[in-house]
Coordinates of N, CA, C and O in Angstrom, one line a residue:
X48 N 0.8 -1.2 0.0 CA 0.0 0.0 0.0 C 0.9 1.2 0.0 O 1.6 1.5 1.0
X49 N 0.8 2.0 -1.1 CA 1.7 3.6 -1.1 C 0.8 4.5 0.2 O -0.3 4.8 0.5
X50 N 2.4 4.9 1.0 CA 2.1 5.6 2.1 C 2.0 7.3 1.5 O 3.0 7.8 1.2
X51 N 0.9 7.9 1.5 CA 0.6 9.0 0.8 C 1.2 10.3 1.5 O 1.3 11.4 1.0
X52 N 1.6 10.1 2.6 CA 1.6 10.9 3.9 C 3.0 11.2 4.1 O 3.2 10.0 4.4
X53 N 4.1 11.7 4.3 CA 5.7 11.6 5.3 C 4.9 11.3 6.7 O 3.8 11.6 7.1
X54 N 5.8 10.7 7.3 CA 6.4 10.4 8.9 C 5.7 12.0 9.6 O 4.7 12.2 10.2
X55 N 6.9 12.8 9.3 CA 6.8 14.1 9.9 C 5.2 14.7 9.6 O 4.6 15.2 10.6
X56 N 4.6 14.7 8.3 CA 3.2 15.3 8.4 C 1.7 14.0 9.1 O 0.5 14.2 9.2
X57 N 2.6 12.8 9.5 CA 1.6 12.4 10.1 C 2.0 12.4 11.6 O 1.4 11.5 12.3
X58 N 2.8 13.1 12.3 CA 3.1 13.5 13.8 C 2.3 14.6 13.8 O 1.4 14.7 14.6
X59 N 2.7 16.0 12.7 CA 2.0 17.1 12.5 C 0.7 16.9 13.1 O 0.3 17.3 14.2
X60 N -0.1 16.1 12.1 CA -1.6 15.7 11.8 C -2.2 15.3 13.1 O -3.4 15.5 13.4
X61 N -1.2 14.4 14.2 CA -1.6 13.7 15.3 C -1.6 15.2 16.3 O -2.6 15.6 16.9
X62 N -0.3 16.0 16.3 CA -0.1 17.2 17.1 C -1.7 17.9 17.1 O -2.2 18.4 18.1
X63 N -2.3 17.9 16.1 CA -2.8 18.8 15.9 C -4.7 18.4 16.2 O -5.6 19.3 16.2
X64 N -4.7 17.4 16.3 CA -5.6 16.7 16.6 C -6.0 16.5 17.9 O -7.1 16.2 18.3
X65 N -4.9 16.8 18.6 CA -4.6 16.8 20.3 C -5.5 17.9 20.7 O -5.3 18.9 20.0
X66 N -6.3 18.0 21.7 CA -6.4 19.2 22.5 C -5.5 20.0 23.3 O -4.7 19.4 23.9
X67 N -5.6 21.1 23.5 CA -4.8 22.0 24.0 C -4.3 21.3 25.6 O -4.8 20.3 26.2
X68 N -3.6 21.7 25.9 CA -3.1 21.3 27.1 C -3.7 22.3 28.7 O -3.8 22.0 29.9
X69 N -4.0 23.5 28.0 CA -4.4 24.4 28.6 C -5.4 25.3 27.4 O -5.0 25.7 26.3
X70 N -6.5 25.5 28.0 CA -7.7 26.4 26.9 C -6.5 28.5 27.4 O -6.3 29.5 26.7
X71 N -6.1 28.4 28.5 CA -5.4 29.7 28.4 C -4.1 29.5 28.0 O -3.3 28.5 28.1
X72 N -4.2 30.7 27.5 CA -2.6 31.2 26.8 C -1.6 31.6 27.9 O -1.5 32.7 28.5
X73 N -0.6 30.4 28.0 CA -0.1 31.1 29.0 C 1.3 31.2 28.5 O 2.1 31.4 29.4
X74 N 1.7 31.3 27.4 CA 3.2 31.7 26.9 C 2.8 33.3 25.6 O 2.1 33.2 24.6
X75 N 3.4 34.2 26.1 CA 3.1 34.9 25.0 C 4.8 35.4 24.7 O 5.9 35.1 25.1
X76 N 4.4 36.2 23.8 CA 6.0 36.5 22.6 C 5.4 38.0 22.0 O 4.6 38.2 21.1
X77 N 6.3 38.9 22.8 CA 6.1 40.5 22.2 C 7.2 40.4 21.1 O 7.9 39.6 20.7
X78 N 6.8 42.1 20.9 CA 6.9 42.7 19.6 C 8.9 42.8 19.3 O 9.6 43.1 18.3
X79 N 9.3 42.5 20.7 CA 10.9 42.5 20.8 C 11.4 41.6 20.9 O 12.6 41.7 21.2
X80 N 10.7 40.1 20.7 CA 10.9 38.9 20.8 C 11.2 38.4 22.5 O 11.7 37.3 22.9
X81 N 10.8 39.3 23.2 CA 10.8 38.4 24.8 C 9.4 37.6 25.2 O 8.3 37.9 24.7
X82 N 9.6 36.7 26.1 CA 8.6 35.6 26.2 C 8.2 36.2 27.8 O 8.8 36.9 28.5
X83 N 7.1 35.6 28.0 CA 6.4 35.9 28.7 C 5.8 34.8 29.4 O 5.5 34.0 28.4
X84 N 5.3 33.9 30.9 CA 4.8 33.1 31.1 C 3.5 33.5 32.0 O 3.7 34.1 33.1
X85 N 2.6 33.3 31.7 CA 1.8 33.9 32.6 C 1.8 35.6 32.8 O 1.6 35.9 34.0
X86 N 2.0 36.5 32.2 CA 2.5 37.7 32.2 C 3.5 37.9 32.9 O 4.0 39.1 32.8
X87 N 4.0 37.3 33.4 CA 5.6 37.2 33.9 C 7.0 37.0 33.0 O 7.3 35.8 33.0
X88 N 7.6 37.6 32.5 CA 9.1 37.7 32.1 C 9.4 36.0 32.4 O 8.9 35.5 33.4
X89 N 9.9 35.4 31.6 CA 10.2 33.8 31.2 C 11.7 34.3 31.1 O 12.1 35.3 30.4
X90 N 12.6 33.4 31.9 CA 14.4 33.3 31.6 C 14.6 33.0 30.5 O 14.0 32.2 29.9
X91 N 15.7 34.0 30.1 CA 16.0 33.3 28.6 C 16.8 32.2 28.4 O 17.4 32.2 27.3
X92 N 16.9 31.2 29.2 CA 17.5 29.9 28.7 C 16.1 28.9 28.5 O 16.1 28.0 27.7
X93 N 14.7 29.4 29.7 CA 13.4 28.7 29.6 C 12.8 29.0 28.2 O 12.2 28.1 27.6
X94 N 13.0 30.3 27.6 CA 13.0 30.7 26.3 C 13.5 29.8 25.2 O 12.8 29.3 24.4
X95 N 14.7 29.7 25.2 CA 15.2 29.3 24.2 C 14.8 27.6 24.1 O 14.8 27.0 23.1
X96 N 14.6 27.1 25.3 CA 14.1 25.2 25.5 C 12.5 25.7 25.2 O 11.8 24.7 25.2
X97 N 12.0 26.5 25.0 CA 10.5 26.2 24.5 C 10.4 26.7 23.2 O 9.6 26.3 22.4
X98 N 11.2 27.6 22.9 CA 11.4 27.8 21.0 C 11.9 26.8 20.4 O 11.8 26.7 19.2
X99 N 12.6 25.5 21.3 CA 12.5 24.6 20.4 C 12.0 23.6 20.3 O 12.5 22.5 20.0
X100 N 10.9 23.8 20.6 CA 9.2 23.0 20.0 C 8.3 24.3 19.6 O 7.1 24.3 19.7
X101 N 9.0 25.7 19.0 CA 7.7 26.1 19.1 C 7.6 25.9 17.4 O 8.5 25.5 16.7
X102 N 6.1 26.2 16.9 CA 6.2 25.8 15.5 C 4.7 26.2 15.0 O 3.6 25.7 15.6
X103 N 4.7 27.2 13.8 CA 3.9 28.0 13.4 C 2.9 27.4 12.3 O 3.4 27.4 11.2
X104 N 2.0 27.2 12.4 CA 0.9 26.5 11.2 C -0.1 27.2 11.2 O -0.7 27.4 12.2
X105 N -0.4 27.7 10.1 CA -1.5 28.4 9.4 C -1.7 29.6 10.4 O -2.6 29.9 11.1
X106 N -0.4 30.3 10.3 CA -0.5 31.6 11.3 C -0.3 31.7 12.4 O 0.0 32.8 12.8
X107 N -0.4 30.4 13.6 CA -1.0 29.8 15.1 C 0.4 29.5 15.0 O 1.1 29.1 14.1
X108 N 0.8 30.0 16.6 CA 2.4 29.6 17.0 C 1.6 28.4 18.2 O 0.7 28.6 18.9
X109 N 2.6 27.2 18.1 CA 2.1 26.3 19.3 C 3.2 25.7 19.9 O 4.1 26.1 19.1
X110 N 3.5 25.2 20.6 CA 4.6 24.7 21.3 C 3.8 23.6 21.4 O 2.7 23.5 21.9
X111 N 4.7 22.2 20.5 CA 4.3 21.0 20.2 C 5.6 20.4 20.6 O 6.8 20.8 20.4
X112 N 5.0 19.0 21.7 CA 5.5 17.8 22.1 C 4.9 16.4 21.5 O 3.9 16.2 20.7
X113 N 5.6 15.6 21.8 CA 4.9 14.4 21.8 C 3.4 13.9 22.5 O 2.6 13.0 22.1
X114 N 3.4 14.7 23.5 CA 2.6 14.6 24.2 C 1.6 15.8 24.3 O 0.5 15.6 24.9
X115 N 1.9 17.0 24.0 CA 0.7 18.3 24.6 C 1.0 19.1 23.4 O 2.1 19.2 22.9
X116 N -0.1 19.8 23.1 CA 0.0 21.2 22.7 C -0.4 22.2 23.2 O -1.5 22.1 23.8
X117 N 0.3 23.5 23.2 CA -0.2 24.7 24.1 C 0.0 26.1 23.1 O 1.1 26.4 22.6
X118 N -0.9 26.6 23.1 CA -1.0 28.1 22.0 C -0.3 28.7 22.6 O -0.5 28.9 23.8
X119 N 0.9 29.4 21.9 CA 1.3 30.7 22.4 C 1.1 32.1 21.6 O 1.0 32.4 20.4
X120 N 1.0 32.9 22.7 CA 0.5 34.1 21.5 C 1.6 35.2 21.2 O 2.3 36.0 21.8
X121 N 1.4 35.1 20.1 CA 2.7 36.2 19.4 C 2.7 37.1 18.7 O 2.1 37.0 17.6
X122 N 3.3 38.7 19.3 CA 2.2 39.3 19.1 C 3.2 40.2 17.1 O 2.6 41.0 16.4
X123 N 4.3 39.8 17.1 CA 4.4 39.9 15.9 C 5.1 39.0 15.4 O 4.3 38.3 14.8
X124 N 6.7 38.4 15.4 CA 7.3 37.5 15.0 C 7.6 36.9 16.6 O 7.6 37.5 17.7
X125 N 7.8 35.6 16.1 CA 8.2 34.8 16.9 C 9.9 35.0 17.2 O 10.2 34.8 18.4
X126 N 10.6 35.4 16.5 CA 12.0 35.8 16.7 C 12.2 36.9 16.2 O 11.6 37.3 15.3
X127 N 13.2 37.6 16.7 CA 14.0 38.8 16.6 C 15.3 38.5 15.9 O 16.0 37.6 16.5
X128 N 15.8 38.9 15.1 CA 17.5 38.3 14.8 C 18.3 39.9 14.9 O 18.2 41.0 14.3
X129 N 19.1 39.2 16.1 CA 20.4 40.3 16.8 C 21.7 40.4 16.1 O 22.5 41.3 16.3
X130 N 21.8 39.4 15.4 CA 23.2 39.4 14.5 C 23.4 38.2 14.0 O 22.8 37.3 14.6
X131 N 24.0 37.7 12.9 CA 24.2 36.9 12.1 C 25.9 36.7 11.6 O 26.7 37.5 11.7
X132 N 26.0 35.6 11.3 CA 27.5 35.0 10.8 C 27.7 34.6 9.7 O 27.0 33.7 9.4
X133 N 28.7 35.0 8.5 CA 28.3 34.3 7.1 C 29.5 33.2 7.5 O 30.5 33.3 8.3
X134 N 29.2 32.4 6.8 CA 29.2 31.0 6.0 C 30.5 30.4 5.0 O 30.4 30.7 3.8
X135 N 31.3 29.8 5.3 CA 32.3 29.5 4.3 C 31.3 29.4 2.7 O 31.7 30.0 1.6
X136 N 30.1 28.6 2.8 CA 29.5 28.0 1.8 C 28.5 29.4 1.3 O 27.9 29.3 0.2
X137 N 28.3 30.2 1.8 CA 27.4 31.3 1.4 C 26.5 31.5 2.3 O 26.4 32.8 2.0
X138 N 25.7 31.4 3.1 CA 25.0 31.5 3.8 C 25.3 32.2 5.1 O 26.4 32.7 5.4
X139 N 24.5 32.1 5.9 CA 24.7 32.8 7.6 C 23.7 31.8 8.4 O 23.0 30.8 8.1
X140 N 24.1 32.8 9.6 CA 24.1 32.1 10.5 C 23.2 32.9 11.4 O 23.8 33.6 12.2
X141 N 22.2 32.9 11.5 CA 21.2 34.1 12.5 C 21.4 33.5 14.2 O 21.3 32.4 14.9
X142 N 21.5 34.4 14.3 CA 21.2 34.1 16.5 C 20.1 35.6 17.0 O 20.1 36.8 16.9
X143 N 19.4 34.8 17.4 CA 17.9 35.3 17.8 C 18.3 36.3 19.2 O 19.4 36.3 19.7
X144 N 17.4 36.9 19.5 CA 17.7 37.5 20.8 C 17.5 36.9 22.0 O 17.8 37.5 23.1
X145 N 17.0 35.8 22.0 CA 16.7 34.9 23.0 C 18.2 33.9 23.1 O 18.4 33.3 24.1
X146 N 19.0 33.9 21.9 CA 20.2 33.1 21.9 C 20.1 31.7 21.1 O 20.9 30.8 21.3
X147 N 19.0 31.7 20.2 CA 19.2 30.5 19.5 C 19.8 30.5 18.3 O 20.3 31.6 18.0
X148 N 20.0 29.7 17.4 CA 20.7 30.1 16.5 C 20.1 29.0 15.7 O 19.6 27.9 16.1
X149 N 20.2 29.7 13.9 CA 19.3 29.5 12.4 C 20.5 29.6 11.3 O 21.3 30.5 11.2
X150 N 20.4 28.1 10.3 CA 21.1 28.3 9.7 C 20.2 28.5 8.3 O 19.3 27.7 7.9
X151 N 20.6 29.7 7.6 CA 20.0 30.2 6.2 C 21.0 29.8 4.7 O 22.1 30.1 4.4
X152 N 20.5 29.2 4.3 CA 21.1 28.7 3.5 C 21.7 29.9 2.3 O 22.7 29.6 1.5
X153 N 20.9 31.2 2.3 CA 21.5 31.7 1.2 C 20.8 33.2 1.5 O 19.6 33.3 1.8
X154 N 21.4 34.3 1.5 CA 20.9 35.7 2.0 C 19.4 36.1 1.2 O 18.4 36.6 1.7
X155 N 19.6 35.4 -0.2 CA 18.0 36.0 -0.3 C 17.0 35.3 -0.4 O 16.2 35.1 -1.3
X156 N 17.0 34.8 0.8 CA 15.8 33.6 1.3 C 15.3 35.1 2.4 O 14.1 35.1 2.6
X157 N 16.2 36.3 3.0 CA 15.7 37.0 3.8 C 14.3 38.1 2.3 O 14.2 38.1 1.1
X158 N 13.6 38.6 3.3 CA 12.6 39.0 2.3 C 12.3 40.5 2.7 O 11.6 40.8 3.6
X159 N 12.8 41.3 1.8 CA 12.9 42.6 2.2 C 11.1 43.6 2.2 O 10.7 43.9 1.1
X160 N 10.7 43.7 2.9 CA 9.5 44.7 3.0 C 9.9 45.5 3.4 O 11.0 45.9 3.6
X161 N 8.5 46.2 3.5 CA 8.3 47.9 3.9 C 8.6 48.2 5.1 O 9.5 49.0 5.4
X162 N 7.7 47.2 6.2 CA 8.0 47.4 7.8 C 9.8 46.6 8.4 O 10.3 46.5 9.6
X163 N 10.3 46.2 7.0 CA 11.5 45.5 7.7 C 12.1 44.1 6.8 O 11.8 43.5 5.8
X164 N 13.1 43.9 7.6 CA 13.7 42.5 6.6 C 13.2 41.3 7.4 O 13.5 41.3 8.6
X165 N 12.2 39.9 6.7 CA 11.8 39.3 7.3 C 12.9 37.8 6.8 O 13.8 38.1 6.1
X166 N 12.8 36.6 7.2 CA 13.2 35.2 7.3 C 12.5 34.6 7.5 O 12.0 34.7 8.6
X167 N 12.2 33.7 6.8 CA 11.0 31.7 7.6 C 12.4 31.4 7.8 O 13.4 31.7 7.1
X168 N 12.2 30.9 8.7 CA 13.3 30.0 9.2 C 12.3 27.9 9.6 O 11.2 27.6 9.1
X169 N 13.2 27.1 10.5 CA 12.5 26.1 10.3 C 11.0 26.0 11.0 O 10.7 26.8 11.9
X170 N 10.2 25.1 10.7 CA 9.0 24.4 11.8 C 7.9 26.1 11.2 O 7.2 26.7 12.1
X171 N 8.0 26.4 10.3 CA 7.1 27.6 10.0 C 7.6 28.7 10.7 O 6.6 29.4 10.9
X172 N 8.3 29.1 11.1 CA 8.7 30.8 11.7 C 9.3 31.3 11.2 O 10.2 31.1 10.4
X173 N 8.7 32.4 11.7 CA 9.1 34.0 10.7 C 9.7 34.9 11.8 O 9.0 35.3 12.7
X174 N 11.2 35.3 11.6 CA 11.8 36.4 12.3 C 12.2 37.2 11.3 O 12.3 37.0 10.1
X175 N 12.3 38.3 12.1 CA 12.5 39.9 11.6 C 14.4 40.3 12.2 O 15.1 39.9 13.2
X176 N 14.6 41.1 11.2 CA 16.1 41.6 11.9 C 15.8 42.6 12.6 O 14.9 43.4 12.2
X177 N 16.4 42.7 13.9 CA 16.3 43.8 14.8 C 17.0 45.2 13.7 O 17.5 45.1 12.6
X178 N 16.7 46.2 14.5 CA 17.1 47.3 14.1 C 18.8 47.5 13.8 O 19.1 48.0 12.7
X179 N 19.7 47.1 14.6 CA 21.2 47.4 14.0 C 21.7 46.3 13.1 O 22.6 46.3 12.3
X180 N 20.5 44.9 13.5 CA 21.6 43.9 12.4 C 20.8 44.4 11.3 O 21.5 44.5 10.3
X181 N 19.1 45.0 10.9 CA 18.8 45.4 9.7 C 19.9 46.4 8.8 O 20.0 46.5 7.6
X182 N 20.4 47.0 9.8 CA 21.3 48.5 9.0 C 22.4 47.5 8.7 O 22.7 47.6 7.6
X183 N 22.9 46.5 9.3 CA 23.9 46.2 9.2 C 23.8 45.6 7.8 O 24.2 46.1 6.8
X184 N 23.2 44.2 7.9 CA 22.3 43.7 6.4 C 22.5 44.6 5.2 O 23.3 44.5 4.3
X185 N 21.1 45.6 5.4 CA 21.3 46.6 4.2 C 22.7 47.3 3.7 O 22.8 47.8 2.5
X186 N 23.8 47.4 4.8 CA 24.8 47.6 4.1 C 25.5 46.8 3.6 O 25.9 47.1 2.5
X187 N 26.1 45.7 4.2 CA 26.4 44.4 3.6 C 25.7 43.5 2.2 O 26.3 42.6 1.5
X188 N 24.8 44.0 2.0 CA 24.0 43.0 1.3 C 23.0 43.9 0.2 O 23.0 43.7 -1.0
X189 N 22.3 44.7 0.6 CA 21.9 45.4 -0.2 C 21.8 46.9 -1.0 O 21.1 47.2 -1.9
X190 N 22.9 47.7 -0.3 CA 23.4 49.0 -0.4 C 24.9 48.5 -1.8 O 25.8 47.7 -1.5
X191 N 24.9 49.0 -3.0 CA 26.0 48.8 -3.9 C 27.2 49.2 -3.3 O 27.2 50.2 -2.5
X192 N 28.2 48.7 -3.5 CA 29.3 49.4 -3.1 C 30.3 49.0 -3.0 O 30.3 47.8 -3.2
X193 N 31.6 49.5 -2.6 CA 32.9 48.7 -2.4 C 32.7 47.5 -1.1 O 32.4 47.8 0.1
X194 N 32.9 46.5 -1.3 CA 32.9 45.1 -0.4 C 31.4 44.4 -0.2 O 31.2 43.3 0.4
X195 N 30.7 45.0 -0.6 CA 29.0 44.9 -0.4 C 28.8 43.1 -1.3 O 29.4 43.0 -2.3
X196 N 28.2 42.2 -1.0 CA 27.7 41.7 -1.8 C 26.7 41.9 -2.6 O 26.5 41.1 -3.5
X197 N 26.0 43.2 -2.4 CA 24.9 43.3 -4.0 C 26.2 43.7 -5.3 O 25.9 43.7 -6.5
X198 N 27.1 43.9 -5.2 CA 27.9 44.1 -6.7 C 27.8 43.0 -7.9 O 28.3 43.1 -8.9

């Protein structure tokens, strides 16, 4: 019998089938990428161990286990990116403000808009460059010039 499905989209399918673990929201994520538990400031090492289950589907940020799902609310991106590393191979290396770190395979996977420079990164999320790594970016990357990679 052909398995129509991947492995990974039938854990998805099961995650998602699950009831909440809690009907309240009790993880939220502002506009500067800090987390929140209960309206309480969350450590950023508790931060960065729950960004890695957290994972965005059809807009909805959830923090998925094997076992529970729980909504968190975010109130723009899920990450912030504070500075980045390039790549023997071409790419960089984003580190979030919470201290995780994303590897981008290639600079223009970032997506330049009006409000800012955005990134999907893995499990569905979308971060934004903070304010100095954006200047820094646009001059590295998209300002013409001597050493710039847009030449």
């Amino acid at each position: 019998m052909k398995q129509d499905t991947t492995h990974a989209e039938q854990a998805l399918s099961h995650w998602l089938q699950q009831t909440d673990c809690s009907r309240e929201v009790l993880f939220d994520i502002d506009a500067a990428g800090d987390w929140s538990y209960r309206h309480e400031p969350l450590p950023e090492k508790y931060a960065r161990l729950f960004a890695s289950v957290l994972h965005c589907i059809e807009g909805r940020h959830f923090l998925l286990t094997p076992a529970e799902r729980l909504e968190v609310s975010v109130r723009e991106q899920a990450l912030v990116i504070v500075d980045y590393r390039p790549q023997e191979n071409g790419g960089l290396v984003l580190r979030s403000s919470i201290g995780t770190e994303h590897p981008l395979a290639d600079v223009r996977q970032c997506q330049v808009q009006q409000q800012g420079i955005y990134v999907v990164l893995e499990r569905g999320l979308t971060a934004r460059l903070g304010r100095a790594c954006y200047y820094r970016f646009v001059d590295e990357f998209l300002l013409p010039g001597e050493g710039s990679a847009a030449d």
